[in-house]
Amino acid sequence: MPETMTVEEARELLFARVRTLDAERVPLLESLGRVLAEDALSDIDVAPFDNSAMDGFAVRAEDVAEADEDSPATLDVISHIGAGEYSEMPVGPGQAARIMTGAPVPPGADAVVMIEFTHPVTGDGSVGSTVAIERPVSAGENIRRKAEEVRAGELVLLAGEGIGAAAIGLLASTGHAEVAVYRRPRVAVISTGSELVEVAEKPGPGKIRNSNSYSIAAQVLAAGGVPLRYPIVPDEPEVTRQSFEKAAEESDFIVTSGGVSVGDFDYVKPVLEELGELVFCKVAMRPGNPQTMGSIGTVPFFGLPGNPTSTYVGFEIFVRPALRLMQGFVTLDRPRVVAKLAHDVKKKPDRRYYLRARLERGEKGFEASLAGSQSSALLTAAHRGNCLLVLPEGEKFFSAGETVECIRLDMEEGVPE
Ligand code: AMP
Ligand code: MG
């Protein structure tokens, strides 16, 4: 029987068995929240041309250098350029082009005066009018330069970068209707337990609903994976074996719940050993000491304990970062913050605790209070909480006011620690 692991040892062993998946080309919008698998270059200059940053008049800066409200510069309006239009008519001395935001700056003009600092002298400001310019502009003012964002042929995003909404915009403006991203892991979600019935059923005597299948599938989705929910596996070795064999063929990662304790009908570990490899089955943590890891063929296997909160926390600490690795992410852990503990907490010294807690911002920084009963059979505190309060192994008492570390479950992994 493998020995008890620390959380770090267990994570290392798991991550060592996880590989980044292959890449696939997807329509641009489907790349949101994923990792780019190849460098993205721009096919054009962005912006493609010098263009106006304002609605106003394109002028020669030297023509308006002396202008002020009392003695404005008077210019002839020779063209009217809206966004999407283009004028090759040069702006000469004493002339201006009426121009809208995003429209190409015509030849000859080197600055744009905002419409607010002008008024018509004759006409209404359209072609043929004369316009008074009430203040000077410096050359280049209110002009957005061609290729300011990126040049044709240059890198827009590097392979390995995460794709957020701004990246989607950059990829769109540089011609990427499709992009190569790492594949989402297909994750088999298997609940074991002869007491389980489907969620749509009213449980009969001795039975409970298979809630873990849904909470785990939800965690898989939230981690960027594709959950494949398998039928309930009763505590029978043959059915367990068939289910695991099927999962190893169909999925990139297998997550099970239940059946990993020392109960009389716990078949997950023996079946895993028979079909593949069992690497560890005990981690010095609470909730969820019997976290179990191995592989079947090349498919990593993680056996979460059955108690709903042990399942929830085990997924968060082990499975979520592993699924991120498979998708090419380099940041695996959510942000941590230090907070003041709101109350005394007693614990067993031989394991690390992950308490379901709520962080609030107090006058002197964050304060963390327990979000409800810490029984691993109950999920309410996990729902009400927004963090996991981490109490390290080795200690057996923490008093109110002590500084503790919290994993922020309300924030994504984006920021490296
Ligand atoms: P086990 O790890 O199989 O000993 O299960 C521990 C506890 O978790 C037992 O009370 C089970 O009834 C409960 N449990 C196991 N699987 C599930 C599940 N899929 N949904 C909800 N509770 C479960
Ligand atoms: Mg069970």
Coordinates of C-alpha atoms and ligand atoms in Angstrom, one line a residue:
M1 CA 0.0 0.0 0.0
P2 CA 1.5 3.4 -1.0
E3 CA 2.3 5.7 1.9
T4 CA 0.5 8.9 2.8
M5 CA 1.6 11.8 0.6
T6 CA 1.7 15.5 1.3
V7 CA -0.4 17.6 -1.0
E8 CA 2.7 18.8 -2.9
E9 CA 4.0 15.3 -3.4
A10 CA 0.7 14.1 -4.6
R11 CA 0.3 17.0 -7.0
E12 CA 3.8 16.4 -8.4
L13 CA 3.1 12.8 -9.0
L14 CA -0.2 13.7 -10.7
F15 CA 1.2 16.5 -12.9
A16 CA 4.1 14.2 -14.0
R17 CA 1.5 11.9 -15.6
V18 CA -0.3 14.7 -17.4
R19 CA 0.6 15.9 -20.9
T20 CA -0.6 18.9 -22.8
L21 CA -3.1 17.7 -25.3
D22 CA -2.8 18.2 -29.1
A23 CA -4.0 21.3 -30.8
E24 CA -7.1 21.9 -32.9
R25 CA -8.3 24.7 -35.1
V26 CA -11.5 26.3 -33.9
P27 CA -13.6 29.3 -34.9
L28 CA -12.2 32.4 -33.3
L29 CA -14.9 32.8 -30.6
E30 CA -14.4 29.2 -29.4
S31 CA -10.9 30.0 -28.5
L32 CA -12.0 32.2 -25.6
G33 CA -10.5 31.1 -22.3
R34 CA -8.1 28.7 -24.0
V35 CA -4.4 28.6 -24.8
L36 CA -3.0 29.5 -28.2
A37 CA -1.1 26.6 -29.7
E38 CA 0.9 28.5 -32.4
D39 CA 2.2 32.0 -32.8
A40 CA -0.3 34.3 -34.4
L41 CA 1.0 36.8 -37.0
S42 CA -0.9 39.7 -38.5
D43 CA -1.7 39.7 -42.2
I44 CA -2.1 43.5 -42.4
D45 CA -0.9 46.6 -40.6
V46 CA -3.3 47.5 -37.8
A47 CA -4.4 50.2 -38.1
P48 CA -4.2 49.8 -41.9
F49 CA -3.8 53.6 -42.4
D50 CA -3.3 56.8 -40.5
N51 CA -6.8 57.7 -39.2
S52 CA -8.5 60.4 -37.2
A53 CA -9.0 59.9 -33.5
M54 CA -11.7 62.5 -33.4
D55 CA -14.7 64.0 -35.3
G56 CA -13.4 67.3 -36.6
F57 CA -11.3 68.8 -39.3
A58 CA -8.0 67.5 -40.8
V59 CA -5.7 70.5 -41.2
R60 CA -2.0 71.4 -41.8
A61 CA -0.8 72.2 -38.2
E62 CA 1.2 75.2 -39.5
D63 CA -2.0 76.8 -40.9
V64 CA -3.5 77.0 -37.4
A65 CA -0.4 77.7 -35.3
E66 CA -1.5 81.2 -34.4
A67 CA -5.2 80.4 -33.9
D68 CA -7.1 81.3 -30.8
E69 CA -10.8 82.1 -30.0
D70 CA -10.4 85.8 -30.7
S71 CA -8.6 85.4 -34.0
P72 CA -9.4 82.0 -35.4
A73 CA -7.8 80.6 -38.5
T74 CA -10.3 80.4 -41.3
L75 CA -10.0 77.5 -43.7
D76 CA -11.9 76.3 -46.8
V77 CA -13.6 72.9 -46.4
I78 CA -12.6 70.8 -49.5
S79 CA -13.7 67.3 -48.6
H80 CA -15.9 65.4 -46.2
I81 CA -14.5 62.0 -45.2
G82 CA -16.6 59.6 -43.1
A83 CA -15.5 56.3 -41.6
G84 CA -15.1 53.7 -44.4
E85 CA -14.5 56.5 -47.0
Y86 CA -11.2 57.5 -48.5
S87 CA -10.1 60.8 -50.1
E88 CA -7.0 61.4 -52.2
M89 CA -7.7 65.1 -52.5
P90 CA -4.7 66.8 -50.8
V91 CA -5.3 69.4 -48.1
G92 CA -3.3 72.4 -49.2
P93 CA -2.5 75.7 -47.4
G94 CA -5.7 77.4 -46.1
Q95 CA -7.7 74.2 -46.6
A96 CA -9.3 71.6 -44.3
A97 CA -11.1 68.3 -44.7
R98 CA -14.1 67.5 -42.5
I99 CA -13.3 64.1 -41.1
M100 CA -15.0 61.6 -38.8
T101 CA -13.4 59.3 -36.2
G102 CA -11.7 56.3 -37.9
A103 CA -11.6 57.9 -41.4
P104 CA -8.3 58.0 -43.3
V105 CA -6.4 61.2 -42.9
P106 CA -6.1 62.8 -46.4
P107 CA -2.7 63.7 -47.9
G108 CA -1.4 67.0 -46.9
A109 CA -3.1 67.2 -43.5
D110 CA -0.9 66.4 -40.5
A111 CA -3.3 67.0 -37.6
V112 CA -7.0 66.9 -36.7
V113 CA -8.8 69.7 -34.8
M114 CA -11.8 68.5 -32.7
I115 CA -15.1 69.7 -33.9
E116 CA -15.7 71.3 -30.4
F117 CA -12.9 73.8 -31.2
T118 CA -14.3 75.0 -34.5
H119 CA -17.4 76.9 -35.8
P120 CA -18.7 77.5 -39.3
V121 CA -18.1 80.9 -40.8
T122 CA -20.0 80.3 -44.0
G123 CA -22.1 77.3 -44.8
D124 CA -22.7 74.4 -42.4
G125 CA -19.2 72.9 -42.3
S126 CA -19.7 70.6 -45.3
V127 CA -17.7 70.9 -48.6
G128 CA -17.7 74.5 -49.8
S129 CA -18.1 76.0 -46.3
T130 CA -15.4 77.9 -44.5
V131 CA -14.7 77.0 -41.0
A132 CA -13.0 78.8 -38.1
I133 CA -10.4 76.9 -36.1
E134 CA -10.2 78.3 -32.5
R135 CA -7.0 76.7 -31.3
P136 CA -3.7 75.4 -32.6
V137 CA -2.8 71.7 -32.9
S138 CA 0.6 70.2 -33.0
A139 CA 1.6 68.0 -36.0
G140 CA 0.3 64.5 -35.4
E141 CA -2.3 65.5 -32.9
N142 CA -5.5 63.4 -32.9
I143 CA -4.1 61.1 -35.6
R144 CA -3.8 57.4 -34.9
R145 CA -0.9 56.0 -36.8
K146 CA -0.9 53.2 -39.4
A147 CA 0.5 50.0 -37.8
E148 CA 0.4 51.4 -34.3
E149 CA -1.0 48.1 -32.9
V150 CA 1.0 45.7 -35.1
R151 CA 2.7 45.6 -38.5
A152 CA 1.9 43.1 -41.3
G153 CA 3.8 39.9 -40.7
E154 CA 4.6 40.7 -37.1
L155 CA 3.6 38.7 -34.0
V156 CA 0.2 39.5 -32.4
L157 CA 0.1 36.7 -29.8
L158 CA 2.6 34.0 -28.8
A159 CA 1.9 30.3 -28.6
G160 CA 1.1 29.6 -24.9
E161 CA -0.7 32.8 -24.3
G162 CA -4.2 32.6 -22.8
I163 CA -7.0 34.1 -24.9
G164 CA -9.3 36.6 -23.3
A165 CA -11.7 39.0 -24.9
A166 CA -9.0 41.6 -25.8
A167 CA -6.9 38.8 -27.5
I168 CA -10.0 37.8 -29.4
G169 CA -10.3 41.4 -30.7
L170 CA -6.6 41.4 -31.7
L171 CA -6.9 38.1 -33.5
A172 CA -10.0 39.3 -35.2
S173 CA -8.4 42.5 -36.5
T174 CA -5.4 40.6 -37.8
G175 CA -7.4 38.1 -39.9
H176 CA -7.7 35.0 -37.7
A177 CA -11.2 33.7 -38.3
E178 CA -9.9 30.4 -36.9
V179 CA -7.1 29.8 -34.4
A180 CA -5.1 26.8 -33.2
V181 CA -5.7 26.1 -29.5
Y182 CA -5.0 23.2 -27.3
R183 CA -7.8 20.7 -27.1
R184 CA -10.2 20.6 -24.2
P185 CA -9.7 17.4 -22.1
R186 CA -12.6 15.0 -22.3
V187 CA -13.1 14.0 -18.7
A188 CA -14.9 10.8 -17.8
V189 CA -17.0 11.4 -14.6
I190 CA -17.9 8.2 -12.8
S191 CA -19.8 8.0 -9.6
T192 CA -19.5 4.8 -7.7
G193 CA -21.8 3.6 -4.9
S194 CA -24.7 1.1 -4.6
E195 CA -26.6 3.8 -2.7
L196 CA -26.8 6.2 -5.6
V197 CA -29.9 7.0 -7.7
E198 CA -30.3 9.4 -10.6
V199 CA -31.1 13.0 -9.7
A200 CA -34.6 12.8 -11.3
E201 CA -35.5 10.0 -8.9
K202 CA -36.8 10.2 -5.3
P203 CA -34.3 8.1 -3.4
G204 CA -35.8 4.9 -1.8
P205 CA -34.8 3.5 1.5
G206 CA -31.0 3.7 2.0
K207 CA -30.5 5.5 -1.2
I208 CA -29.2 9.0 -2.0
R209 CA -29.0 11.1 -5.2
N210 CA -25.9 11.0 -7.3
S211 CA -25.1 14.7 -6.7
N212 CA -21.3 14.3 -7.2
S213 CA -21.7 13.4 -10.9
Y214 CA -23.2 16.9 -11.4
S215 CA -20.9 18.9 -9.1
I216 CA -17.8 17.2 -10.7
A217 CA -19.1 17.7 -14.2
A218 CA -19.7 21.4 -13.3
Q219 CA -16.1 21.7 -12.0
V220 CA -14.9 20.0 -15.2
L221 CA -16.7 22.6 -17.3
A222 CA -15.5 25.5 -15.2
A223 CA -11.9 24.2 -15.6
G224 CA -12.3 24.2 -19.4
G225 CA -12.8 20.4 -19.8
V226 CA -15.6 18.5 -21.5
P227 CA -17.4 16.3 -19.0
L228 CA -18.6 12.8 -20.0
R229 CA -21.0 11.7 -17.3
Y230 CA -21.1 8.0 -17.0
P231 CA -23.9 5.8 -15.6
I232 CA -23.8 5.1 -11.9
V233 CA -21.4 2.3 -11.0
P234 CA -22.7 0.1 -8.1
D235 CA -20.2 -1.3 -5.7
E236 CA -19.5 -4.4 -7.8
P237 CA -16.0 -5.2 -9.2
E238 CA -17.1 -6.3 -12.6
V239 CA -19.3 -3.3 -13.4
T240 CA -16.5 -1.0 -12.0
R241 CA -14.0 -2.7 -14.3
Q242 CA -16.2 -2.3 -17.4
S243 CA -16.9 1.3 -16.7
F244 CA -13.2 2.1 -16.2
E245 CA -12.2 0.2 -19.3
K246 CA -14.7 2.2 -21.4
A247 CA -13.6 5.5 -19.8
A248 CA -9.9 4.7 -20.6
E249 CA -10.9 4.3 -24.3
E250 CA -13.1 7.4 -24.5
S251 CA -11.5 10.0 -22.4
D252 CA -8.3 12.0 -21.7
F253 CA -8.7 11.9 -17.9
I254 CA -10.8 9.8 -15.6
V255 CA -12.4 11.2 -12.4
T256 CA -14.3 8.9 -10.1
S257 CA -16.1 9.6 -6.8
G258 CA -16.5 7.3 -3.9
G259 CA -15.3 3.7 -3.3
V260 CA -11.7 4.7 -2.3
S261 CA -12.0 4.3 1.5
V262 CA -11.5 1.1 3.5
G263 CA -15.1 0.1 3.3
D264 CA -16.1 -3.5 2.5
F265 CA -17.3 -2.6 -0.9
D266 CA -14.7 -0.1 -2.1
Y267 CA -13.5 -1.5 -5.4
V268 CA -12.0 1.5 -7.1
K269 CA -8.4 0.9 -5.9
P270 CA -8.3 -2.9 -6.7
V271 CA -9.8 -2.4 -10.1
L272 CA -7.4 0.5 -10.9
E273 CA -4.5 -1.7 -9.9
E274 CA -5.8 -4.5 -12.0
L275 CA -6.3 -2.4 -15.1
G276 CA -3.4 0.1 -14.7
E277 CA -1.3 1.6 -12.0
L278 CA -2.2 2.9 -8.5
V279 CA 0.3 5.7 -7.5
F280 CA -1.1 6.9 -4.3
C281 CA -4.4 6.6 -2.3
K282 CA -3.9 8.8 0.8
V283 CA -3.0 12.5 1.1
A284 CA -2.5 14.2 4.4
M285 CA -5.4 16.6 4.0
R286 CA -8.8 17.3 5.3
P287 CA -11.4 17.0 3.9
G288 CA -10.8 14.0 1.8
N289 CA -7.9 12.0 3.0
P290 CA -8.3 9.0 0.6
Q291 CA -7.5 11.0 -2.6
T292 CA -6.4 8.3 -5.1
M293 CA -4.3 8.7 -8.2
G294 CA -3.1 6.4 -11.0
S295 CA -3.5 5.7 -14.6
I296 CA -5.0 3.3 -17.0
G297 CA -2.8 3.0 -20.1
T298 CA -1.9 6.6 -20.8
V299 CA -5.0 8.0 -19.3
P300 CA -4.5 9.7 -15.9
F301 CA -7.0 8.6 -13.2
F302 CA -8.1 10.5 -10.2
G303 CA -10.3 8.8 -7.6
L304 CA -12.0 11.5 -5.4
P305 CA -13.6 10.4 -2.1
G306 CA -17.4 10.2 -2.0
N307 CA -18.3 12.8 0.5
P308 CA -19.5 15.8 -1.5
T309 CA -17.1 18.3 0.0
S310 CA -14.1 16.0 -0.1
T311 CA -14.9 15.6 -3.8
Y312 CA -15.2 19.3 -4.3
V313 CA -12.0 20.2 -2.5
G314 CA -10.0 17.3 -4.0
F315 CA -11.1 18.4 -7.5
E316 CA -10.0 21.9 -6.8
I317 CA -6.6 21.0 -5.4
F318 CA -5.6 18.2 -7.8
V319 CA -7.9 17.8 -10.8
R320 CA -8.4 21.4 -11.8
P321 CA -4.7 22.2 -12.1
A322 CA -4.1 19.0 -14.0
L323 CA -6.8 19.8 -16.5
R324 CA -5.3 23.2 -16.9
L325 CA -1.9 21.6 -17.7
M326 CA -3.6 19.5 -20.3
Q327 CA -4.9 22.7 -21.9
G328 CA -1.5 24.3 -22.0
F329 CA -1.9 26.8 -19.2
V330 CA 1.2 27.7 -17.2
T331 CA -0.6 29.2 -14.3
L332 CA -2.1 26.4 -12.3
D333 CA -3.1 27.9 -9.0
R334 CA -5.7 30.4 -8.1
P335 CA -4.5 33.5 -6.3
R336 CA -3.9 33.3 -2.5
V337 CA -4.3 36.1 0.0
V338 CA -3.5 36.5 3.6
A339 CA -6.4 37.1 6.0
K340 CA -7.1 37.4 9.7
L341 CA -8.9 34.3 11.1
A342 CA -12.2 35.3 12.5
H343 CA -12.4 32.6 15.1
D344 CA -10.4 29.9 16.9
V345 CA -10.0 26.7 15.0
K346 CA -8.8 23.3 16.4
K347 CA -7.3 20.8 14.0
K348 CA -5.5 17.5 13.8
P349 CA -1.8 18.2 13.4
D350 CA -1.0 15.4 10.9
R351 CA -2.8 16.9 8.0
R352 CA -3.5 20.2 6.1
Y353 CA -7.0 21.6 6.4
Y354 CA -8.9 23.3 3.6
L355 CA -11.8 25.0 5.3
R356 CA -14.7 26.4 3.4
A357 CA -14.6 30.0 4.4
R358 CA -15.7 33.5 3.4
L359 CA -13.3 36.3 2.8
E360 CA -14.6 39.8 3.6
R361 CA -12.6 43.0 3.4
G362 CA -12.4 44.5 6.9
E363 CA -10.9 47.7 8.1
K364 CA -7.4 46.2 8.4
G365 CA -7.5 43.9 5.3
F366 CA -9.1 40.6 4.7
E367 CA -10.9 38.6 7.4
A368 CA -11.8 34.9 6.9
S369 CA -14.7 33.3 8.7
L370 CA -16.0 29.7 8.3
A371 CA -18.9 29.6 5.9
G372 CA -20.9 27.0 7.8
S373 CA -20.5 23.4 9.1
Q374 CA -17.2 21.9 8.0
S375 CA -18.6 18.3 7.8
S376 CA -17.3 16.8 4.5
A377 CA -20.8 15.4 3.9
L378 CA -22.3 18.9 3.6
L379 CA -21.9 21.2 0.7
T380 CA -23.6 24.4 2.0
A381 CA -20.4 25.9 3.3
A382 CA -18.7 25.4 0.0
H383 CA -21.5 27.2 -1.7
R384 CA -21.6 30.1 0.8
G385 CA -17.8 30.4 0.9
N386 CA -15.6 32.1 -1.6
C387 CA -12.3 30.7 -0.5
L388 CA -10.5 27.7 1.0
L389 CA -8.8 28.7 4.2
V390 CA -5.5 26.7 4.4
L391 CA -4.3 25.6 7.8
P392 CA -0.9 23.9 7.5
E393 CA 0.0 20.5 8.8
G394 CA 2.1 20.4 12.0
E395 CA -0.2 22.8 13.9
K396 CA -3.2 21.9 16.1
F397 CA -4.6 25.2 17.1
F398 CA -5.2 28.5 15.4
S399 CA -6.6 31.4 17.4
A400 CA -8.8 34.2 16.2
G401 CA -6.8 37.1 14.8
E402 CA -4.0 34.9 13.5
T403 CA -2.9 35.4 9.9
V404 CA -3.9 32.6 7.6
E405 CA -3.7 32.0 3.9
C406 CA -6.7 31.6 1.7
I407 CA -7.1 30.3 -1.8
R408 CA -9.5 32.6 -3.7
L409 CA -12.1 30.4 -5.4
D410 CA -13.7 33.5 -6.8
M411 CA -10.7 34.3 -8.9
E412 CA -9.1 32.6 -11.9
E413 CA -5.5 31.4 -12.0
G414 CA -4.3 34.3 -14.3
V415 CA -1.8 35.8 -12.0
P416 CA 1.4 33.7 -11.3
E417 CA 2.2 33.5 -7.6
Ligands
AMP1 P1 -17.4 6.5 -0.1 O1 -16.2 7.3 -0.4 O2 -17.9 5.7 -1.2 O3 -17.3 5.7 1.2 O4 -18.6 7.5 0.2 C1 -18.5 8.5 1.2 C2 -19.8 9.2 1.4 O5 -20.1 9.9 0.3 C3 -21.0 8.2 1.6 O6 -21.9 8.8 2.6 C4 -21.7 8.2 0.3 O7 -23.0 7.9 0.4 C5 -21.4 9.6 -0.2 N1 -21.4 9.6 -1.7 C6 -20.7 8.8 -2.4 N2 -20.9 9.0 -3.7 C7 -21.7 10.0 -3.8 C8 -22.3 10.7 -4.9 N3 -22.1 10.4 -6.2 N4 -23.1 11.8 -4.6 C9 -23.4 12.1 -3.3 N5 -22.8 11.5 -2.3 C10 -22.0 10.4 -2.5
MG2 MG -19.1 4.2 -1.6

